[in-house]
Amino acid sequence: MSELKVKSFEIRKAVIKMIYEAKTGHTGSDLSCADILVALYYGGMNIDPKNPEDTNRDRYVQSKGHAVEVLWAVLADKGYIEKEELASFSAFGTRLIGHPNNKVAGIEMNTGSLGHGLSVSVGMALAAKMDKKSYHTYTLLGDGELAEGSVWEGAMAAANYQLDNLTAIIDRNSLQISGRTEDVMRVEPLADKWRAFGWDVIEADGNDPDKLLAIFKTANKSGKPRLVIAKTIKGYGVKMAENVAKWHHYVPSKEEYEMAINDLDERMEASRHE
């Protein structure tokens, strides 16, 4: 049994429940990157929910901050917040707003305005080098986010400072809110571009948390920042949402919610017997 795969579908169920009850959320984006967060938080990163301010903790920045529901679900499951607080998502006065909020333990940076996460992560990684700290910095970007020019400024700076303690991950689901990335703003050849900017590039199945974990636990000896192009399916795990652009920011009806939970239960059960 792949415990990580089972966990990823548990997290997806929590995400669907949050979005259905709050009547808001970025469903497709959450579902595509759930395996990435599971790989990071359940083995890939050096973190301690009981000591979230540990100076040697690994840092995680969710640059694609609109997919916050999956991050809230993971933080609750890991014990940074109480699971009961998930019911307050997007309610008036809640801490669990529609983008990462650093008033919540485990959140390093408020994000949501796309294109900023990589540059801030470069600063975190550079600070670790300057302070002779061992922590690693991870950041997750959306592929539609790559149209932001500041992403490429950050990429150039990371290579310039040889930040081999920095890993960026692209959720390469090929869809953004207005359609396919290659129709809206072409990003291919993606791997070649990042290599040209001086990065060590690995392409992987982004919906296989075991393979992702193996990458995250492999030491980077290249002397370069690392990029993982995680090839995912938007809406992964819910049949009617997979590869459908409208599910980027979509609230399921009662019938769709029940169908989604049923799909995820089936995938979870199948994972238990793999």
C-alpha atoms as an extended CHARMM CRD file, in Angstrom:
* protein
*
       274  EXT
         1         1  MET       CA              0.0000000000        0.0000000000        0.0000000000  PROA      1               0.0000000000
         2         2  SER       CA              1.1810000000        3.5010000000       -0.7730000000  PROA      2               0.0000000000
         3         3  GLU       CA              0.4330000000        5.4290000000        2.4020000000  PROA      3               0.0000000000
         4         4  LEU       CA              1.1950000000        8.7000000000        0.6290000000  PROA      4               0.0000000000
         5         5  LYS       CA             -1.3280000000        8.0260000000       -2.1320000000  PROA      5               0.0000000000
         6         6  VAL       CA             -3.9880000000        7.1450000000        0.4170000000  PROA      6               0.0000000000
         7         7  LYS       CA             -3.1760000000       10.3250000000        2.3210000000  PROA      7               0.0000000000
         8         8  SER       CA             -3.4010000000       12.4280000000       -0.8550000000  PROA      8               0.0000000000
         9         9  PHE       CA             -6.9810000000       11.2890000000       -1.4400000000  PROA      9               0.0000000000
        10        10  GLU       CA             -7.8720000000       11.9220000000        2.2130000000  PROA      10              0.0000000000
        11        11  ILE       CA             -6.5730000000       15.4730000000        1.7840000000  PROA      11              0.0000000000
        12        12  ARG       CA             -8.5600000000       15.8940000000       -1.4330000000  PROA      12              0.0000000000
        13        13  LYS       CA            -11.7470000000       14.8540000000        0.3680000000  PROA      13              0.0000000000
        14        14  ALA       CA            -11.1090000000       17.5270000000        3.0090000000  PROA      14              0.0000000000
        15        15  VAL       CA            -10.5370000000       20.0790000000        0.2430000000  PROA      15              0.0000000000
        16        16  ILE       CA            -13.7680000000       19.2500000000       -1.5760000000  PROA      16              0.0000000000
        17        17  LYS       CA            -15.6960000000       19.4560000000        1.6940000000  PROA      17              0.0000000000
        18        18  MET       CA            -14.2130000000       22.8730000000        2.5300000000  PROA      18              0.0000000000
        19        19  ILE       CA            -15.0080000000       24.3020000000       -0.8870000000  PROA      19              0.0000000000
        20        20  TYR       CA            -18.5120000000       22.8540000000       -1.0310000000  PROA      20              0.0000000000
        21        21  GLU       CA            -19.4280000000       24.1970000000        2.4140000000  PROA      21              0.0000000000
        22        22  ALA       CA            -17.7830000000       27.6080000000        1.9300000000  PROA      22              0.0000000000
        23        23  LYS       CA            -19.1580000000       27.9600000000       -1.6330000000  PROA      23              0.0000000000
        24        24  THR       CA            -15.8050000000       29.2270000000       -2.8560000000  PROA      24              0.0000000000
        25        25  GLY       CA            -12.3810000000       27.8860000000       -3.7430000000  PROA      25              0.0000000000
        26        26  HSD       CA             -9.9490000000       26.8270000000       -6.4520000000  PROA      26              0.0000000000
        27        27  THR       CA            -10.9900000000       23.2080000000       -6.7970000000  PROA      27              0.0000000000
        28        28  GLY       CA             -9.0610000000       22.0800000000       -9.8740000000  PROA      28              0.0000000000
        29        29  SER       CA             -5.8520000000       23.7480000000       -8.7350000000  PROA      29              0.0000000000
        30        30  ASP       CA             -6.0240000000       22.1090000000       -5.2990000000  PROA      30              0.0000000000
        31        31  LEU       CA             -6.6660000000       18.6620000000       -6.7220000000  PROA      31              0.0000000000
        32        32  SER       CA             -3.7380000000       18.8400000000       -9.1380000000  PROA      32              0.0000000000
        33        33  CYS       CA             -1.1130000000       19.7370000000       -6.5290000000  PROA      33              0.0000000000
        34        34  ALA       CA             -2.2730000000       17.6590000000       -3.5400000000  PROA      34              0.0000000000
        35        35  ASP       CA              0.3260000000       14.9440000000       -4.1940000000  PROA      35              0.0000000000
        36        36  ILE       CA              3.1080000000       17.5380000000       -4.2540000000  PROA      36              0.0000000000
        37        37  LEU       CA              2.1620000000       18.8770000000       -0.8250000000  PROA      37              0.0000000000
        38        38  VAL       CA              1.7260000000       15.3880000000        0.5830000000  PROA      38              0.0000000000
        39        39  ALA       CA              5.2130000000       14.4040000000       -0.6050000000  PROA      39              0.0000000000
        40        40  LEU       CA              6.7060000000       17.5260000000        0.9700000000  PROA      40              0.0000000000
        41        41  TYR       CA              4.8550000000       17.5550000000        4.2900000000  PROA      41              0.0000000000
        42        42  TYR       CA              4.8400000000       13.8040000000        4.9410000000  PROA      42              0.0000000000
        43        43  GLY       CA              8.5120000000       13.0790000000        4.4310000000  PROA      43              0.0000000000
        44        44  GLY       CA             10.1610000000       15.5480000000        2.0930000000  PROA      44              0.0000000000
        45        45  MET       CA             10.6810000000       18.4660000000        4.4710000000  PROA      45              0.0000000000
        46        46  ASN       CA             12.3660000000       18.8300000000        7.8390000000  PROA      46              0.0000000000
        47        47  ILE       CA              9.4880000000       20.3490000000        9.8280000000  PROA      47              0.0000000000
        48        48  ASP       CA              7.9960000000       20.0350000000       13.2990000000  PROA      48              0.0000000000
        49        49  PRO       CA              4.3900000000       21.2050000000       13.8430000000  PROA      49              0.0000000000
        50        50  LYS       CA              5.1240000000       21.3910000000       17.5920000000  PROA      50              0.0000000000
        51        51  ASN       CA              7.9480000000       23.8480000000       16.9340000000  PROA      51              0.0000000000
        52        52  PRO       CA              6.8820000000       25.8220000000       13.8390000000  PROA      52              0.0000000000
        53        53  GLU       CA              9.4080000000       28.6200000000       14.4870000000  PROA      53              0.0000000000
        54        54  ASP       CA             12.4620000000       26.3410000000       14.6150000000  PROA      54              0.0000000000
        55        55  THR       CA             15.2310000000       28.3280000000       12.9310000000  PROA      55              0.0000000000
        56        56  ASN       CA             16.4710000000       25.2150000000       11.1280000000  PROA      56              0.0000000000
        57        57  ARG       CA             13.0640000000       24.2220000000        9.7470000000  PROA      57              0.0000000000
        58        58  ASP       CA             12.7270000000       23.8270000000        6.0160000000  PROA      58              0.0000000000
        59        59  ARG       CA             10.7350000000       26.6470000000        4.4160000000  PROA      59              0.0000000000
        60        60  TYR       CA              7.7640000000       26.1980000000        2.1020000000  PROA      60              0.0000000000
        61        61  VAL       CA              6.2310000000       29.0210000000        0.0710000000  PROA      61              0.0000000000
        62        62  GLN       CA              3.0600000000       28.3790000000       -1.9260000000  PROA      62              0.0000000000
        63        63  SER       CA              3.5280000000       30.8770000000       -4.7120000000  PROA      63              0.0000000000
        64        64  LYS       CA              0.3010000000       29.6510000000       -6.3770000000  PROA      64              0.0000000000
        65        65  GLY       CA             -1.4810000000       30.9240000000       -3.3110000000  PROA      65              0.0000000000
        66        66  HSD       CA             -4.9710000000       30.6380000000       -4.7700000000  PROA      66              0.0000000000
        67        67  ALA       CA             -4.7730000000       26.8640000000       -4.1760000000  PROA      67              0.0000000000
        68        68  VAL       CA             -4.7890000000       27.4610000000       -0.4420000000  PROA      68              0.0000000000
        69        69  GLU       CA             -7.4940000000       24.9580000000        0.4880000000  PROA      69              0.0000000000
        70        70  VAL       CA             -5.1200000000       22.0250000000        0.0290000000  PROA      70              0.0000000000
        71        71  LEU       CA             -2.5220000000       23.7980000000        2.1670000000  PROA      71              0.0000000000
        72        72  TRP       CA             -5.0500000000       24.4140000000        4.9710000000  PROA      72              0.0000000000
        73        73  ALA       CA             -6.0740000000       20.7490000000        4.8260000000  PROA      73              0.0000000000
        74        74  VAL       CA             -2.4660000000       19.5620000000        5.0680000000  PROA      74              0.0000000000
        75        75  LEU       CA             -1.5990000000       21.9440000000        7.9110000000  PROA      75              0.0000000000
        76        76  ALA       CA             -4.6510000000       20.7490000000        9.8470000000  PROA      76              0.0000000000
        77        77  ASP       CA             -3.7980000000       17.1030000000        9.2580000000  PROA      77              0.0000000000
        78        78  LYS       CA             -0.2070000000       17.7040000000       10.4160000000  PROA      78              0.0000000000
        79        79  GLY       CA             -1.3470000000       19.4730000000       13.5870000000  PROA      79              0.0000000000
        80        80  TYR       CA             -0.4160000000       23.0950000000       12.8660000000  PROA      80              0.0000000000
        81        81  ILE       CA             -4.0850000000       24.0190000000       13.3150000000  PROA      81              0.0000000000
        82        82  GLU       CA             -7.1330000000       22.1990000000       14.6530000000  PROA      82              0.0000000000
        83        83  LYS       CA             -9.0930000000       20.2480000000       12.0520000000  PROA      83              0.0000000000
        84        84  GLU       CA            -12.2950000000       21.8390000000       13.3520000000  PROA      84              0.0000000000
        85        85  GLU       CA            -11.0230000000       25.2140000000       12.1470000000  PROA      85              0.0000000000
        86        86  LEU       CA            -11.3130000000       24.0670000000        8.5270000000  PROA      86              0.0000000000
        87        87  ALA       CA            -15.0710000000       24.6130000000        8.8310000000  PROA      87              0.0000000000
        88        88  SER       CA            -14.3700000000       28.3540000000        9.1270000000  PROA      88              0.0000000000
        89        89  PHE       CA            -12.6950000000       28.5740000000        5.7170000000  PROA      89              0.0000000000
        90        90  SER       CA            -13.5920000000       31.8900000000        4.0410000000  PROA      90              0.0000000000
        91        91  ALA       CA            -16.0900000000       32.7950000000        6.7840000000  PROA      91              0.0000000000
        92        92  PHE       CA            -16.1820000000       36.3570000000        8.1390000000  PROA      92              0.0000000000
        93        93  GLY       CA            -13.3190000000       36.9690000000       10.5790000000  PROA      93              0.0000000000
        94        94  THR       CA            -11.5640000000       33.6540000000        9.9350000000  PROA      94              0.0000000000
        95        95  ARG       CA             -7.8090000000       33.1590000000        9.8000000000  PROA      95              0.0000000000
        96        96  LEU       CA             -8.2990000000       30.6490000000        7.0010000000  PROA      96              0.0000000000
        97        97  ILE       CA             -8.8550000000       33.1050000000        4.1940000000  PROA      97              0.0000000000
        98        98  GLY       CA             -8.6870000000       32.4320000000        0.4600000000  PROA      98              0.0000000000
        99        99  HSD       CA             -4.9000000000       32.7740000000        0.2810000000  PROA      99              0.0000000000
       100       100  PRO       CA             -2.0410000000       31.8010000000        2.6430000000  PROA      100             0.0000000000
       101       101  ASN       CA             -2.0250000000       33.9330000000        5.7700000000  PROA      101             0.0000000000
       102       102  ASN       CA              1.1010000000       34.0840000000        7.9320000000  PROA      102             0.0000000000
       103       103  LYS       CA             -0.9850000000       34.6150000000       11.0640000000  PROA      103             0.0000000000
       104       104  VAL       CA             -1.3830000000       30.8310000000       10.8610000000  PROA      104             0.0000000000
       105       105  ALA       CA              1.4400000000       28.6100000000       12.1290000000  PROA      105             0.0000000000
       106       106  GLY       CA              3.3170000000       26.9660000000        9.2690000000  PROA      106             0.0000000000
       107       107  ILE       CA              2.7660000000       29.7810000000        6.7580000000  PROA      107             0.0000000000
       108       108  GLU       CA              6.0160000000       31.5260000000        5.8220000000  PROA      108             0.0000000000
       109       109  MET       CA              4.5840000000       34.1500000000        3.4790000000  PROA      109             0.0000000000
       110       110  ASN       CA              1.2810000000       35.6920000000        2.4670000000  PROA      110             0.0000000000
       111       111  THR       CA              0.8450000000       34.8480000000       -1.2060000000  PROA      111             0.0000000000
       112       112  GLY       CA             -1.7820000000       35.2010000000       -3.8770000000  PROA      112             0.0000000000
       113       113  SER       CA             -0.4350000000       37.9060000000       -6.1470000000  PROA      113             0.0000000000
       114       114  LEU       CA              1.2770000000       35.5810000000       -8.6070000000  PROA      114             0.0000000000
       115       115  GLY       CA              4.9600000000       35.8370000000       -9.4530000000  PROA      115             0.0000000000
       116       116  HSD       CA              6.3200000000       36.7460000000       -6.0140000000  PROA      116             0.0000000000
       117       117  GLY       CA              6.8850000000       33.4010000000       -4.3250000000  PROA      117             0.0000000000
       118       118  LEU       CA             10.0420000000       32.3850000000       -6.1660000000  PROA      118             0.0000000000
       119       119  SER       CA             11.8050000000       35.7000000000       -5.5680000000  PROA      119             0.0000000000
       120       120  VAL       CA             11.0320000000       35.6060000000       -1.8290000000  PROA      120             0.0000000000
       121       121  SER       CA             12.1820000000       31.9860000000       -1.7230000000  PROA      121             0.0000000000
       122       122  VAL       CA             15.4470000000       33.0440000000       -3.3390000000  PROA      122             0.0000000000
       123       123  GLY       CA             15.8820000000       35.4850000000       -0.4550000000  PROA      123             0.0000000000
       124       124  MET       CA             15.1970000000       32.7520000000        2.1090000000  PROA      124             0.0000000000
       125       125  ALA       CA             17.6800000000       30.3880000000        0.4910000000  PROA      125             0.0000000000
       126       126  LEU       CA             20.3030000000       33.1100000000        0.1930000000  PROA      126             0.0000000000
       127       127  ALA       CA             19.8030000000       33.9900000000        3.8700000000  PROA      127             0.0000000000
       128       128  ALA       CA             20.4390000000       30.3410000000        4.7940000000  PROA      128             0.0000000000
       129       129  LYS       CA             23.7330000000       30.4570000000        2.9010000000  PROA      129             0.0000000000
       130       130  MET       CA             24.7500000000       33.7320000000        4.5500000000  PROA      130             0.0000000000
       131       131  ASP       CA             23.8030000000       32.5110000000        8.0350000000  PROA      131             0.0000000000
       132       132  LYS       CA             25.3580000000       29.0750000000        7.4490000000  PROA      132             0.0000000000
       133       133  LYS       CA             22.0260000000       27.3700000000        8.1630000000  PROA      133             0.0000000000
       134       134  SER       CA             21.1550000000       23.9060000000        6.8720000000  PROA      134             0.0000000000
       135       135  TYR       CA             17.4920000000       24.4620000000        6.0410000000  PROA      135             0.0000000000
       136       136  HSD       CA             16.1460000000       23.9850000000        2.5220000000  PROA      136             0.0000000000
       137       137  THR       CA             13.5640000000       26.2150000000        0.8320000000  PROA      137             0.0000000000
       138       138  TYR       CA             10.7850000000       24.8490000000       -1.3810000000  PROA      138             0.0000000000
       139       139  THR       CA              8.3030000000       26.8240000000       -3.4510000000  PROA      139             0.0000000000
       140       140  LEU       CA              5.3610000000       25.7390000000       -5.6010000000  PROA      140             0.0000000000
       141       141  LEU       CA              4.4380000000       27.6850000000       -8.7320000000  PROA      141             0.0000000000
       142       142  GLY       CA              1.5640000000       27.2900000000      -11.1580000000  PROA      142             0.0000000000
       143       143  ASP       CA              2.3720000000       26.9360000000      -14.8370000000  PROA      143             0.0000000000
       144       144  GLY       CA              0.1050000000       29.8680000000      -15.7150000000  PROA      144             0.0000000000
       145       145  GLU       CA              2.1010000000       31.9070000000      -13.2010000000  PROA      145             0.0000000000
       146       146  LEU       CA              5.1570000000       31.6260000000      -15.4400000000  PROA      146             0.0000000000
       147       147  ALA       CA              3.8020000000       34.4930000000      -17.5380000000  PROA      147             0.0000000000
       148       148  GLU       CA              4.8500000000       36.8140000000      -14.6860000000  PROA      148             0.0000000000
       149       149  GLY       CA              8.2060000000       38.4370000000      -15.4420000000  PROA      149             0.0000000000
       150       150  SER       CA              9.3160000000       38.4060000000      -11.8110000000  PROA      150             0.0000000000
       151       151  VAL       CA              9.4490000000       34.5950000000      -11.9380000000  PROA      151             0.0000000000
       152       152  TRP       CA             12.2960000000       34.8170000000      -14.4240000000  PROA      152             0.0000000000
       153       153  GLU       CA             14.1100000000       37.4970000000      -12.4360000000  PROA      153             0.0000000000
       154       154  GLY       CA             14.0040000000       35.1420000000       -9.4660000000  PROA      154             0.0000000000
       155       155  ALA       CA             15.1700000000       32.2320000000      -11.5980000000  PROA      155             0.0000000000
       156       156  MET       CA             18.1470000000       34.2280000000      -12.8500000000  PROA      156             0.0000000000
       157       157  ALA       CA             19.0920000000       35.3590000000       -9.3250000000  PROA      157             0.0000000000
       158       158  ALA       CA             18.8650000000       31.8350000000       -7.8880000000  PROA      158             0.0000000000
       159       159  ALA       CA             21.3200000000       30.5190000000      -10.4710000000  PROA      159             0.0000000000
       160       160  ASN       CA             23.5960000000       33.5160000000      -10.0220000000  PROA      160             0.0000000000
       161       161  TYR       CA             23.9350000000       32.7900000000       -6.2930000000  PROA      161             0.0000000000
       162       162  GLN       CA             24.2370000000       29.0110000000       -6.8600000000  PROA      162             0.0000000000
       163       163  LEU       CA             21.3510000000       28.2870000000       -4.4930000000  PROA      163             0.0000000000
       164       164  ASP       CA             21.4930000000       24.5030000000       -4.3840000000  PROA      164             0.0000000000
       165       165  ASN       CA             19.4320000000       24.7630000000       -1.1670000000  PROA      165             0.0000000000
       166       166  LEU       CA             16.4110000000       25.9050000000       -3.1710000000  PROA      166             0.0000000000
       167       167  THR       CA             13.8770000000       23.6780000000       -4.9230000000  PROA      167             0.0000000000
       168       168  ALA       CA             11.1170000000       25.1410000000       -7.0680000000  PROA      168             0.0000000000
       169       169  ILE       CA              8.2400000000       22.9560000000       -8.2050000000  PROA      169             0.0000000000
       170       170  ILE       CA              5.9630000000       23.7620000000      -11.1300000000  PROA      170             0.0000000000
       171       171  ASP       CA              2.4540000000       22.3000000000      -11.0260000000  PROA      171             0.0000000000
       172       172  ARG       CA              2.4290000000       21.5480000000      -14.7520000000  PROA      172             0.0000000000
       173       173  ASN       CA             -1.2520000000       20.7630000000      -15.2990000000  PROA      173             0.0000000000
       174       174  SER       CA             -1.2870000000       22.7380000000      -18.5870000000  PROA      174             0.0000000000
       175       175  LEU       CA             -4.4760000000       24.6360000000      -17.6860000000  PROA      175             0.0000000000
       176       176  GLN       CA             -5.0570000000       28.0710000000      -16.2210000000  PROA      176             0.0000000000
       177       177  ILE       CA             -8.2320000000       29.9900000000      -15.5010000000  PROA      177             0.0000000000
       178       178  SER       CA             -8.6570000000       31.1540000000      -19.0930000000  PROA      178             0.0000000000
       179       179  GLY       CA             -7.7070000000       27.9460000000      -20.8900000000  PROA      179             0.0000000000
       180       180  ARG       CA             -4.6640000000       25.8990000000      -21.8590000000  PROA      180             0.0000000000
       181       181  THR       CA             -1.3460000000       27.5220000000      -21.0640000000  PROA      181             0.0000000000
       182       182  GLU       CA             -0.0620000000       26.8950000000      -24.5740000000  PROA      182             0.0000000000
       183       183  ASP       CA             -3.0430000000       28.8120000000      -25.9770000000  PROA      183             0.0000000000
       184       184  VAL       CA             -2.8900000000       31.6810000000      -23.4910000000  PROA      184             0.0000000000
       185       185  MET       CA              0.8680000000       32.2140000000      -23.1270000000  PROA      185             0.0000000000
       186       186  ARG       CA              3.1980000000       29.4820000000      -24.3620000000  PROA      186             0.0000000000
       187       187  VAL       CA              5.7420000000       28.2490000000      -21.8270000000  PROA      187             0.0000000000
       188       188  GLU       CA              7.3070000000       25.3620000000      -23.7430000000  PROA      188             0.0000000000
       189       189  PRO       CA             10.0510000000       24.2410000000      -24.0990000000  PROA      189             0.0000000000
       190       190  LEU       CA              9.8560000000       24.5640000000      -20.3200000000  PROA      190             0.0000000000
       191       191  ALA       CA             12.7350000000       22.3220000000      -19.2190000000  PROA      191             0.0000000000
       192       192  ASP       CA             15.0960000000       23.8610000000      -21.7880000000  PROA      192             0.0000000000
       193       193  LYS       CA             14.2680000000       27.3740000000      -20.6060000000  PROA      193             0.0000000000
       194       194  TRP       CA             15.0510000000       26.6230000000      -16.9660000000  PROA      194             0.0000000000
       195       195  ARG       CA             18.2420000000       24.7880000000      -17.8550000000  PROA      195             0.0000000000
       196       196  ALA       CA             19.2620000000       27.8210000000      -19.8940000000  PROA      196             0.0000000000
       197       197  PHE       CA             18.7080000000       29.9280000000      -16.7850000000  PROA      197             0.0000000000
       198       198  GLY       CA             21.1660000000       27.7030000000      -14.9050000000  PROA      198             0.0000000000
       199       199  TRP       CA             18.8930000000       25.2890000000      -13.0430000000  PROA      199             0.0000000000
       200       200  ASP       CA             19.1110000000       21.5480000000      -12.4670000000  PROA      200             0.0000000000
       201       201  VAL       CA             15.8190000000       20.3100000000      -13.9670000000  PROA      201             0.0000000000
       202       202  ILE       CA             13.9470000000       17.0940000000      -13.1720000000  PROA      202             0.0000000000
       203       203  GLU       CA             10.6860000000       16.1140000000      -14.8550000000  PROA      203             0.0000000000
       204       204  ALA       CA              8.3650000000       13.8380000000      -12.8850000000  PROA      204             0.0000000000
       205       205  ASP       CA              4.8480000000       12.4670000000      -12.5090000000  PROA      205             0.0000000000
       206       206  GLY       CA              3.3460000000       15.1220000000      -10.2690000000  PROA      206             0.0000000000
       207       207  ASN       CA              0.4450000000       12.9130000000       -9.2210000000  PROA      207             0.0000000000
       208       208  ASP       CA              2.7130000000       10.2020000000       -7.7890000000  PROA      208             0.0000000000
       209       209  PRO       CA              3.7150000000       11.2940000000       -4.2720000000  PROA      209             0.0000000000
       210       210  ASP       CA              6.1160000000        8.3680000000       -3.8080000000  PROA      210             0.0000000000
       211       211  LYS       CA              8.1710000000        9.3500000000       -6.8560000000  PROA      211             0.0000000000
       212       212  LEU       CA              8.1060000000       12.9950000000       -5.7900000000  PROA      212             0.0000000000
       213       213  LEU       CA              9.2680000000       12.1110000000       -2.2860000000  PROA      213             0.0000000000
       214       214  ALA       CA             12.1990000000       10.1640000000       -3.7240000000  PROA      214             0.0000000000
       215       215  ILE       CA             13.2340000000       13.3000000000       -5.6290000000  PROA      215             0.0000000000
       216       216  PHE       CA             12.8670000000       15.5850000000       -2.6090000000  PROA      216             0.0000000000
       217       217  LYS       CA             14.9740000000       13.2500000000       -0.4640000000  PROA      217             0.0000000000
       218       218  THR       CA             17.7820000000       13.0460000000       -3.0350000000  PROA      218             0.0000000000
       219       219  ALA       CA             20.6190000000       15.4170000000       -2.2440000000  PROA      219             0.0000000000
       220       220  ASN       CA             21.2350000000       18.1070000000       -4.8220000000  PROA      220             0.0000000000
       221       221  LYS       CA             24.9350000000       17.8860000000       -5.7140000000  PROA      221             0.0000000000
       222       222  SER       CA             24.7050000000       19.9430000000       -8.8880000000  PROA      222             0.0000000000
       223       223  GLY       CA             25.6770000000       23.2510000000       -7.2920000000  PROA      223             0.0000000000
       224       224  LYS       CA             22.5510000000       24.7280000000       -8.9320000000  PROA      224             0.0000000000
       225       225  PRO       CA             19.0060000000       25.4720000000       -7.7690000000  PROA      225             0.0000000000
       226       226  ARG       CA             16.6890000000       22.5810000000       -8.5940000000  PROA      226             0.0000000000
       227       227  LEU       CA             13.4520000000       22.7020000000      -10.5490000000  PROA      227             0.0000000000
       228       228  VAL       CA             10.9370000000       19.8620000000      -10.4940000000  PROA      228             0.0000000000
       229       229  ILE       CA              8.4800000000       20.0010000000      -13.3690000000  PROA      229             0.0000000000
       230       230  ALA       CA              5.6160000000       18.0430000000      -11.8120000000  PROA      230             0.0000000000
       231       231  LYS       CA              3.3770000000       16.8880000000      -14.6470000000  PROA      231             0.0000000000
       232       232  THR       CA             -0.1030000000       16.7710000000      -13.1540000000  PROA      232             0.0000000000
       233       233  ILE       CA             -3.7440000000       16.5130000000      -14.1740000000  PROA      233             0.0000000000
       234       234  LYS       CA             -5.9270000000       19.4560000000      -13.2390000000  PROA      234             0.0000000000
       235       235  GLY       CA             -8.7590000000       18.1990000000      -11.0440000000  PROA      235             0.0000000000
       236       236  TYR       CA             -6.9630000000       14.8900000000      -10.4300000000  PROA      236             0.0000000000
       237       237  GLY       CA             -9.0150000000       12.3170000000       -8.5580000000  PROA      237             0.0000000000
       238       238  VAL       CA            -12.4480000000       13.6340000000       -9.5320000000  PROA      238             0.0000000000
       239       239  LYS       CA            -13.4110000000       12.2800000000      -12.9460000000  PROA      239             0.0000000000
       240       240  MET       CA            -15.6910000000       15.1140000000      -14.0430000000  PROA      240             0.0000000000
       241       241  ALA       CA            -13.0680000000       17.7180000000      -13.0760000000  PROA      241             0.0000000000
       242       242  GLU       CA            -10.0070000000       16.1890000000      -14.7150000000  PROA      242             0.0000000000
       243       243  ASN       CA             -8.5270000000       18.3660000000      -17.4740000000  PROA      243             0.0000000000
       244       244  VAL       CA            -11.5620000000       20.6880000000      -17.4010000000  PROA      244             0.0000000000
       245       245  ALA       CA            -10.5920000000       24.3730000000      -17.2850000000  PROA      245             0.0000000000
       246       246  LYS       CA            -13.8030000000       25.5900000000      -15.6080000000  PROA      246             0.0000000000
       247       247  TRP       CA            -12.9060000000       23.6150000000      -12.4750000000  PROA      247             0.0000000000
       248       248  HSD       CA             -9.9990000000       26.0010000000      -11.8480000000  PROA      248             0.0000000000
       249       249  HSD       CA            -12.3340000000       28.0760000000       -9.6690000000  PROA      249             0.0000000000
       250       250  TYR       CA            -15.5160000000       26.0770000000       -9.3760000000  PROA      250             0.0000000000
       251       251  VAL       CA            -17.8870000000       25.1360000000       -6.5630000000  PROA      251             0.0000000000
       252       252  PRO       CA            -19.5810000000       21.7400000000       -6.9780000000  PROA      252             0.0000000000
       253       253  SER       CA            -23.3310000000       21.3560000000       -6.6010000000  PROA      253             0.0000000000
       254       254  LYS       CA            -24.6770000000       18.9010000000       -4.0070000000  PROA      254             0.0000000000
       255       255  GLU       CA            -24.8650000000       16.1690000000       -6.6450000000  PROA      255             0.0000000000
       256       256  GLU       CA            -21.3660000000       16.9560000000       -7.9380000000  PROA      256             0.0000000000
       257       257  TYR       CA            -20.0220000000       17.0260000000       -4.3840000000  PROA      257             0.0000000000
       258       258  GLU       CA            -21.3830000000       13.5460000000       -3.6950000000  PROA      258             0.0000000000
       259       259  MET       CA            -19.9780000000       12.2680000000       -6.9970000000  PROA      259             0.0000000000
       260       260  ALA       CA            -16.5850000000       13.7820000000       -6.1900000000  PROA      260             0.0000000000
       261       261  ILE       CA            -16.4480000000       12.1720000000       -2.7460000000  PROA      261             0.0000000000
       262       262  ASN       CA            -17.4230000000        8.8410000000       -4.2830000000  PROA      262             0.0000000000
       263       263  ASP       CA            -14.6430000000        9.1410000000       -6.8900000000  PROA      263             0.0000000000
       264       264  LEU       CA            -12.0810000000        9.9520000000       -4.2040000000  PROA      264             0.0000000000
       265       265  ASP       CA            -13.2460000000        7.0730000000       -2.0030000000  PROA      265             0.0000000000
       266       266  GLU       CA            -12.8200000000        4.7000000000       -4.9340000000  PROA      266             0.0000000000
       267       267  ARG       CA             -9.3220000000        6.0270000000       -5.6970000000  PROA      267             0.0000000000
       268       268  MET       CA             -8.3660000000        5.7930000000       -2.0460000000  PROA      268             0.0000000000
       269       269  GLU       CA             -9.5450000000        2.2050000000       -1.8090000000  PROA      269             0.0000000000
       270       270  ALA       CA             -7.6750000000        1.3060000000       -4.9970000000  PROA      270             0.0000000000
       271       271  SER       CA             -4.5100000000        2.8600000000       -3.5440000000  PROA      271             0.0000000000
       272       272  ARG       CA             -4.8010000000        0.6290000000       -0.5000000000  PROA      272             0.0000000000
       273       273  HSD       CA             -4.4640000000       -2.4190000000       -2.7400000000  PROA      273             0.0000000000
       274       274  GLU       CA             -1.7110000000       -1.2660000000       -5.0540000000  PROA      274             0.0000000000
